[in-house]
mmCIF file of C-alpha atoms in Angstrom:
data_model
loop_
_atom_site.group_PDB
_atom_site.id
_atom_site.type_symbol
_atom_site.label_atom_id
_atom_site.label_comp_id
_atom_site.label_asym_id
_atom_site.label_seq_id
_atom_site.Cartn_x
_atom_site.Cartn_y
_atom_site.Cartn_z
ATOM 1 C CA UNK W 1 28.372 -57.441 -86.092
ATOM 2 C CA UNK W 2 29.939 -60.684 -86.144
ATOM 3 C CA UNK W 3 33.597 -61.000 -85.639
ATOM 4 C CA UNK W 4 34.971 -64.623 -86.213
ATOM 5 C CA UNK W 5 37.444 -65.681 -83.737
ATOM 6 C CA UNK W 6 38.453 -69.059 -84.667
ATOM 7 C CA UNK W 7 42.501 -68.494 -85.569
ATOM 8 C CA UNK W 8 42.443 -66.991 -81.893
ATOM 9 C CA UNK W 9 40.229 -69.560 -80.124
ATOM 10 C CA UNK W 10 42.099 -72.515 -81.782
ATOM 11 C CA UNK W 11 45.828 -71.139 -82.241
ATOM 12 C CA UNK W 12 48.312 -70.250 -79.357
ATOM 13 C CA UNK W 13 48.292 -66.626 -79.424
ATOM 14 C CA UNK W 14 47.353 -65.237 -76.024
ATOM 15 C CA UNK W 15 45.952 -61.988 -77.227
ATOM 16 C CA UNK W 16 44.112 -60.787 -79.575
ATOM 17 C CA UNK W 17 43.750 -56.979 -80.315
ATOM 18 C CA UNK W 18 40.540 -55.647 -83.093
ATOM 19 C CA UNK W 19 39.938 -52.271 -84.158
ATOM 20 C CA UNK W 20 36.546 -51.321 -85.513
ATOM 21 C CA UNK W 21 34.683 -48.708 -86.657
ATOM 22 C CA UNK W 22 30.670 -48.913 -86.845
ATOM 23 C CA UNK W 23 28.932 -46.756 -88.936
ATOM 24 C CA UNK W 24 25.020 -46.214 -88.508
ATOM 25 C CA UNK W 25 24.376 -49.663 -90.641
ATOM 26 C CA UNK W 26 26.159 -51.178 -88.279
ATOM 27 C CA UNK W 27 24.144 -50.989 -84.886
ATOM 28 C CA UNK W 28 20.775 -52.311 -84.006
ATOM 29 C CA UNK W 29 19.206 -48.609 -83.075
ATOM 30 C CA UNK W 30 16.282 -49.501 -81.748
ATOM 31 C CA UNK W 31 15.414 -46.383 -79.845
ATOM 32 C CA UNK W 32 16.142 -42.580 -81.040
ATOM 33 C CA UNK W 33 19.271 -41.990 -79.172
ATOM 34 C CA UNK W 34 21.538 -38.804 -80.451
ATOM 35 C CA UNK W 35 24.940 -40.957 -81.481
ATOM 36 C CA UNK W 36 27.036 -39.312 -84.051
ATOM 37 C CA UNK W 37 29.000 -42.393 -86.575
ATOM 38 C CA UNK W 38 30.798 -43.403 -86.465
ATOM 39 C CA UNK W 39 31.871 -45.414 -82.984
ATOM 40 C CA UNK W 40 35.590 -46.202 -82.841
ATOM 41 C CA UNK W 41 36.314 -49.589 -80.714
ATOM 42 C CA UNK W 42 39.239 -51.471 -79.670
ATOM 43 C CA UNK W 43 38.451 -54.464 -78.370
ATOM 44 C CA UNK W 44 40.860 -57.019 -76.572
ATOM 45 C CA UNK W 45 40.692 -60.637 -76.337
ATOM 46 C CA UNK W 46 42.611 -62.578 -74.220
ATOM 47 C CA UNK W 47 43.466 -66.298 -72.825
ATOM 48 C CA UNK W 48 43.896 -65.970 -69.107
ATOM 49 C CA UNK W 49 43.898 -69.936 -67.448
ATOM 50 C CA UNK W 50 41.510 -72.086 -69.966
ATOM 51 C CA UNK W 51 38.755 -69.069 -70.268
ATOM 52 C CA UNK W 52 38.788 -65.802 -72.339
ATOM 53 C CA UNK W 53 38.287 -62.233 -71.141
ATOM 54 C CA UNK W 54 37.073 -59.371 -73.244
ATOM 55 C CA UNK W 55 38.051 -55.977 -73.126
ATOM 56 C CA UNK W 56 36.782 -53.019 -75.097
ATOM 57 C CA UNK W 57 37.064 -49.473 -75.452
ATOM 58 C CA UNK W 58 35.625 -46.873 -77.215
ATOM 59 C CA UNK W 59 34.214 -43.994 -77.850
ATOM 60 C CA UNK W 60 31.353 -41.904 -80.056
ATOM 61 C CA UNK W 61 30.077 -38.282 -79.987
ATOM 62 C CA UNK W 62 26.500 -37.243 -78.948
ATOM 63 C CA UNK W 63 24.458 -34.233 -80.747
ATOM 64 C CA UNK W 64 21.498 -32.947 -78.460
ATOM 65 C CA UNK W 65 19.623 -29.782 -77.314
ATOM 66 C CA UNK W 66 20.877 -29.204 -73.549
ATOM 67 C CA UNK W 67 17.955 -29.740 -71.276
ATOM 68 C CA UNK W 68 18.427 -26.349 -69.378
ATOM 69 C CA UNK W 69 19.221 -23.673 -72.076
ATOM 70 C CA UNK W 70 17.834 -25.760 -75.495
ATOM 71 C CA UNK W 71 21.275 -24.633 -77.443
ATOM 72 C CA UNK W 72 22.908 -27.778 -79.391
ATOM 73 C CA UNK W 73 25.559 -29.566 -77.183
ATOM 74 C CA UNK W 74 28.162 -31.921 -79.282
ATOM 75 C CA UNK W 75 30.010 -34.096 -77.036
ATOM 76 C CA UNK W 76 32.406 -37.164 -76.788
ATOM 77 C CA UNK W 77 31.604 -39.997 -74.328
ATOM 78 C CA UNK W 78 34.943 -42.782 -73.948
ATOM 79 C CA UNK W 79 33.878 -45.706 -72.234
ATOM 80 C CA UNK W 80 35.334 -49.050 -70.993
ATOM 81 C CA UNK W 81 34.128 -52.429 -70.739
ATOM 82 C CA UNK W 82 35.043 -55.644 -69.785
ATOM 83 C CA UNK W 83 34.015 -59.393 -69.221
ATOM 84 C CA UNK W 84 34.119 -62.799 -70.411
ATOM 85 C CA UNK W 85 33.700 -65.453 -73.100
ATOM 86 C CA UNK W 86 32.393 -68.666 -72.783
ATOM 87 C CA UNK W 87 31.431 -71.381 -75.467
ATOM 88 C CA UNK W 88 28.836 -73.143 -72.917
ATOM 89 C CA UNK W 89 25.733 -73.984 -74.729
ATOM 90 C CA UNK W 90 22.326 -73.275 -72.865
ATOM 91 C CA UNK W 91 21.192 -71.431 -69.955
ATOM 92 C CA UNK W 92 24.725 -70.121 -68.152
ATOM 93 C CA UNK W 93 25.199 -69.695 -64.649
ATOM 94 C CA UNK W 94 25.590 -65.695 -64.174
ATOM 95 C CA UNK W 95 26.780 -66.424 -60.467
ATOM 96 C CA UNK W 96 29.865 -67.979 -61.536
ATOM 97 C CA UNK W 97 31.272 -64.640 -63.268
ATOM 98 C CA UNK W 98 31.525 -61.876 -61.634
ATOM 99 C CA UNK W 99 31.417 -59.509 -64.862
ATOM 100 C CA UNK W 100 29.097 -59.806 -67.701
ATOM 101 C CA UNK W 101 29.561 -62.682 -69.910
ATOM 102 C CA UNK W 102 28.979 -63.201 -74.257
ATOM 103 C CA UNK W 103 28.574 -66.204 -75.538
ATOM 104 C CA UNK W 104 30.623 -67.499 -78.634
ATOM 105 C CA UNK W 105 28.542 -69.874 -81.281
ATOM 106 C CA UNK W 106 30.508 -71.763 -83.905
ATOM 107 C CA UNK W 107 33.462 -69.100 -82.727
ATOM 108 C CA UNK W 108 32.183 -66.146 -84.013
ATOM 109 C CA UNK W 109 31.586 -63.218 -81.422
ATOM 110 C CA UNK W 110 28.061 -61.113 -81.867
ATOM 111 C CA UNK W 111 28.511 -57.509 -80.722
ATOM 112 C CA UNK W 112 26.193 -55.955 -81.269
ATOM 113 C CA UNK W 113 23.817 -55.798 -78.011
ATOM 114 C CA UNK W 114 26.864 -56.194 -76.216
ATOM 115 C CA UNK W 115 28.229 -52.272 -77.500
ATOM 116 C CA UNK W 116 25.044 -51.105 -77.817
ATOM 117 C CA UNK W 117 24.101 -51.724 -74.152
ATOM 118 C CA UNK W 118 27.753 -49.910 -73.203
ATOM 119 C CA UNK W 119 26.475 -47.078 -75.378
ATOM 120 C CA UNK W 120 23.257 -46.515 -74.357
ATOM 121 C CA UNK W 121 24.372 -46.695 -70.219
ATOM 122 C CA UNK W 122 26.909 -44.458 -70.868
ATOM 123 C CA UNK W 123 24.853 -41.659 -71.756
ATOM 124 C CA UNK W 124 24.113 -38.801 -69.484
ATOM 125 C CA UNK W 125 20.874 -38.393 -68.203
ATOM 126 C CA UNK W 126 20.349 -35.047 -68.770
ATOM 127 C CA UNK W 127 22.212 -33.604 -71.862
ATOM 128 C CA UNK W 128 23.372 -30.402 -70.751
ATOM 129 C CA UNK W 129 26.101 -27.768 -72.293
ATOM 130 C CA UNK W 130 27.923 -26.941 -69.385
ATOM 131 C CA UNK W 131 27.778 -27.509 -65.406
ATOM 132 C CA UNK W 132 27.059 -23.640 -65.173
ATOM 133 C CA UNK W 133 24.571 -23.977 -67.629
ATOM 134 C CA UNK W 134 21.802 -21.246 -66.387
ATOM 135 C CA UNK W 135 18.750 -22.008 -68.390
ATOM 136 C CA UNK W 136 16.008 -20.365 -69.924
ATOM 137 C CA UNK W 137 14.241 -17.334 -68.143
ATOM 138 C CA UNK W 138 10.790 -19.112 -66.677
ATOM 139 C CA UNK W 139 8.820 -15.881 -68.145
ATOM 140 C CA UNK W 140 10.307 -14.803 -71.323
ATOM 141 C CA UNK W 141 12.909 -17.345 -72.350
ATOM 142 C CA UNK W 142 16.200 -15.350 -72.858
ATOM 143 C CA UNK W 143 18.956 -17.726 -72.676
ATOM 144 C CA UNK W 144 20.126 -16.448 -69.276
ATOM 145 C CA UNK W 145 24.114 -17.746 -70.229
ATOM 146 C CA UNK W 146 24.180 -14.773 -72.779
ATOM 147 C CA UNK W 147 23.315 -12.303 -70.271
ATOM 148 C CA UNK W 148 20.053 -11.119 -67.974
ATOM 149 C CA UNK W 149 17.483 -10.367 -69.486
ATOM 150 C CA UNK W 150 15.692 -7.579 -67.236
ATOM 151 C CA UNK W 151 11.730 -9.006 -67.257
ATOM 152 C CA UNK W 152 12.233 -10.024 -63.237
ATOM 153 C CA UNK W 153 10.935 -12.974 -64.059
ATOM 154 C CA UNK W 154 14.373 -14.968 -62.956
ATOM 155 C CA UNK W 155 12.983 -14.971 -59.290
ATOM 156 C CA UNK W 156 13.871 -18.766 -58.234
ATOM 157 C CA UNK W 157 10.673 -21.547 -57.886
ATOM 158 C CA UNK W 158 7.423 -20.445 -56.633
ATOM 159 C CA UNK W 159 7.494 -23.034 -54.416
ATOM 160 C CA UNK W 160 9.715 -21.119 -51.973
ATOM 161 C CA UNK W 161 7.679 -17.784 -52.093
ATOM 162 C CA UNK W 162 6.722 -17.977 -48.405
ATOM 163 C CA UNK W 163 9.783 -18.977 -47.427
ATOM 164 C CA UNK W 164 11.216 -15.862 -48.908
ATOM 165 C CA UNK W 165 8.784 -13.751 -46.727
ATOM 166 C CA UNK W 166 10.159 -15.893 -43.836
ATOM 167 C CA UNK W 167 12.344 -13.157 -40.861
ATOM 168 C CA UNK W 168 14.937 -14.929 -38.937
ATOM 169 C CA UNK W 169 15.914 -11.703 -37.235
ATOM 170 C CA UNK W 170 12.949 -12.043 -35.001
#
């Protein structure tokens, strides 16, 4: 998504405020990722000192089966970004900012890697419906959050068997 910037870049407002909201079309999705449209952003632009700093914020929902019990988990993720703008042309020294940095050509702004990247690392790594969240019984697959479900087969990891044989009143 392209957002033209030239009344900003060339005027003598100091800010600049845009409010967007993507739809599906909108976003390069590369990769199967579960993001719910659409993604409401606010981004920020601003003149600080002869260079221009970005700031957006946003956020989307997620629709996935949690990892540990398989039931569908919809969630909201918010997330903030900043960094800066430059209208260098070539290869730019990343050592001279210290946050990430987009590039302007003929003073239009491309977003679209740029919120896609923010998306994507703000994901969790594990989808999961709760922090309690006990899983799936290991032998017959009751969803253990909606009660016990009696088989015995809810013993904790194999691994450990010995170590549950193990007497430390000895």
């Amino acid at each position: 998504m392209l957002v033209d910037l030239s009344g900003f870049l060339h005027g003598d407002e100091a800010a600049h405020s845009i409010s967007l909201e993507l739809d599906e079309n909108a976003m390069p999705n590369k990769y199967e990722y579960p993001v719910k449209y659409p993604i409401i952003l606010k981004v920020d632009i601003y003149k600080v000192d002869g260079e221009y700093l970005i700031n957006v914020e946003g956020n989307y929902g997620y629709e996935a089966e949690c990892d540990r019990c398989l039931k569908l988990v919809n969630k909201t993720i918010e997330f903030k970004a900043s960094g800066g703008l430059t209208e260098k042309k070539g290869n730019i020294d990343e050592g001279e900012y210290s946050d990430e940095v987009l590039s302007l050509k003929d003073d239009q702004l491309d977003l679209d890697e740029y919120i896609w990247d923010q998306i994507v690392s703000s994901l969790p790594m594990k989808f999961i419906c709760s922090e309690g969240c006990k899983g799936l019984c290991p032998k017959c697959g009751k969803n253990l959050n909606e009660g016990d479900c009696g088989c015995g087969g809810n013993t904790g990891d194999l691994r450990f068997e010995k170590l549950r044989e193990l007497s430390l009143n000895d």
